[in-house]
């Protein structure tokens, strides 16, 4: 349900706010009343830049689902504001975080298995500092409808480590998984 909600939000973001000509996202939707100016702020203020957060979230969702459309929208946003990031990097930390993840995509770990043993594996991973790692737990019997997440499993728990577009064979020992990720 959370994944479907995230997809709905991403689709609304692209349909209603994306600047398809220059990249980035407007602060107001396409169907908003006509304005003199439609801002697309790259700078973080009291709240992070909507463009930085949109690029970051679209990248994460794009990597998780293998959805090039989301990754391309994030890339267009980063290109649109590259001059701002270069000229005043201290004002664009959320865009810079998105850029950092664009340059070095996260490692995705998909856990598949029975709830109790999988929760133990998740606790083991959560006890370590893994800032560039997305950990997704999909219980046995749950199908997401997305090939990346619907990995087959045998035994109590399997882990799939994916980097970029390549996933390693299933790992069925938690200590082996931890040593692989910490390399």
XYZ file of C-alpha atoms in Angstrom:
183
model
C 0.000 0.000 0.000
C 2.815 2.410 0.831
C 4.521 1.688 -2.463
C 1.336 2.266 -4.450
C 0.791 5.538 -2.560
C 4.360 6.649 -3.397
C 3.748 5.853 -7.065
C 0.497 7.849 -7.025
C 2.332 10.849 -5.562
C 5.158 10.550 -8.116
C 2.681 10.358 -10.977
C 0.801 13.428 -9.693
C 4.095 15.288 -9.294
C 5.086 14.553 -12.889
C 1.653 15.254 -14.352
C 0.838 18.432 -12.431
C 4.126 20.142 -11.510
C 6.980 19.088 -13.840
C 8.507 21.662 -16.162
C 8.915 19.409 -19.188
C 10.640 22.194 -21.175
C 13.465 23.152 -18.786
C 13.426 20.500 -16.050
C 12.521 20.827 -12.416
C 9.177 21.309 -10.737
C 6.999 24.371 -10.326
C 5.711 25.397 -6.905
C 2.181 25.604 -8.331
C 0.369 23.030 -10.459
C -0.321 23.333 -14.170
C -4.056 23.713 -13.474
C -3.544 26.523 -10.941
C -4.938 29.956 -11.721
C -2.801 31.926 -14.137
C 0.111 33.661 -12.403
C 2.619 36.302 -13.470
C 5.417 33.960 -12.421
C 5.526 30.269 -11.532
C 8.519 29.795 -9.226
C 10.767 26.716 -9.206
C 13.035 27.390 -6.247
C 16.284 25.420 -6.032
C 17.340 26.834 -2.663
C 16.633 25.373 0.746
C 15.137 27.776 3.254
C 13.277 26.982 6.467
C 12.105 23.897 4.586
C 14.102 21.972 1.981
C 13.742 22.822 -1.683
C 10.796 21.039 -3.237
C 12.951 20.410 -6.303
C 15.697 18.787 -4.232
C 13.259 16.559 -2.368
C 11.408 15.676 -5.595
C 14.662 14.698 -7.352
C 15.789 12.632 -4.365
C 12.438 10.836 -3.954
C 12.033 10.161 -7.684
C 15.516 8.675 -7.809
C 14.843 6.371 -4.883
C 11.543 5.233 -6.372
C 13.134 4.877 -9.815
C 15.943 2.692 -8.491
C 13.592 0.607 -6.389
C 11.195 -0.077 -9.254
C 13.650 0.044 -12.125
C 11.547 2.897 -13.544
C 13.603 4.954 -15.997
C 10.863 7.601 -16.218
C 11.379 8.662 -12.596
C 15.160 8.595 -12.927
C 15.003 10.757 -16.056
C 12.782 13.356 -14.333
C 15.266 13.511 -11.454
C 18.153 13.904 -13.891
C 16.358 16.747 -15.721
C 15.850 18.479 -12.374
C 19.529 18.180 -11.474
C 20.533 19.550 -14.892
C 18.047 22.438 -14.572
C 19.641 23.586 -11.330
C 23.281 22.686 -11.985
C 24.184 26.372 -12.300
C 22.590 27.175 -8.938
C 24.384 24.252 -7.270
C 27.706 25.394 -8.757
C 27.263 29.087 -7.965
C 25.949 28.671 -4.426
C 26.260 25.090 -3.153
C 25.593 26.057 0.475
C 22.094 27.185 -0.517
C 21.205 23.897 -2.270
C 21.892 21.032 0.168
C 18.834 18.979 -0.783
C 19.717 19.184 -4.487
C 23.319 18.280 -3.646
C 22.116 15.202 -1.720
C 20.101 14.193 -4.777
C 23.154 14.782 -6.976
C 25.340 12.691 -4.690
C 22.898 9.792 -4.941
C 22.651 10.295 -8.700
C 26.423 9.914 -9.002
C 26.546 6.917 -6.624
C 23.173 5.109 -6.577
C 22.249 3.322 -3.357
C 22.655 -0.373 -2.741
C 19.225 -1.964 -2.501
C 18.750 -4.962 -0.221
C 15.540 -6.889 -0.695
C 14.695 -9.276 2.117
C 12.180 -12.006 1.308
C 10.933 -14.559 3.767
C 8.915 -15.429 6.803
C 8.056 -12.503 9.061
C 9.809 -13.504 12.326
C 13.224 -14.494 10.896
C 13.098 -11.617 8.418
C 12.519 -9.170 11.280
C 15.696 -10.498 12.918
C 17.676 -9.891 9.716
C 16.206 -6.382 9.490
C 17.209 -5.635 13.110
C 20.725 -6.856 12.336
C 20.990 -4.501 9.353
C 19.319 -1.602 11.189
C 21.940 -1.853 13.960
C 24.625 -0.788 11.490
C 25.251 2.551 9.834
C 24.319 1.950 6.195
C 23.579 5.435 4.811
C 23.795 4.419 1.153
C 21.643 1.338 1.471
C 17.893 0.923 0.989
C 16.535 -2.082 2.852
C 13.148 -3.396 1.764
C 11.472 -6.317 3.535
C 8.807 -8.196 1.558
C 7.070 -10.945 3.560
C 6.549 -14.411 2.135
C 3.324 -14.629 0.184
C 3.182 -10.889 -0.417
C 3.399 -9.935 -4.048
C 3.976 -6.340 -4.999
C 3.468 -6.724 -8.729
C 6.937 -5.256 -9.305
C 9.605 -7.681 -10.584
C 12.389 -6.014 -8.581
C 10.564 -6.674 -5.309
C 8.954 -10.027 -6.113
C 12.104 -12.099 -5.802
C 11.612 -15.841 -5.286
C 12.819 -17.201 -1.980
C 13.724 -20.550 -0.497
C 14.251 -21.157 3.194
C 13.296 -18.841 6.004
C 14.931 -15.688 4.522
C 16.754 -14.716 1.348
C 18.439 -11.398 0.686
C 19.064 -9.917 -2.733
C 21.691 -7.204 -3.016
C 21.186 -4.970 -6.036
C 23.560 -2.305 -7.254
C 22.484 -0.337 -10.268
C 20.636 -2.740 -12.569
C 22.395 -5.880 -11.346
C 21.235 -8.113 -8.484
C 23.520 -10.705 -6.964
C 22.293 -14.271 -6.372
C 20.228 -14.904 -3.250
C 22.022 -14.858 0.079
C 20.578 -17.064 2.819
C 23.000 -16.362 5.693
C 22.728 -13.091 7.595
C 26.459 -12.881 8.422
C 27.303 -13.302 4.716
C 24.909 -10.454 3.876
C 26.408 -8.129 6.476
C 29.979 -8.778 5.326
C 28.985 -8.192 1.683
C 27.274 -4.882 2.448
C 30.074 -3.599 4.685
C 32.711 -4.093 1.982
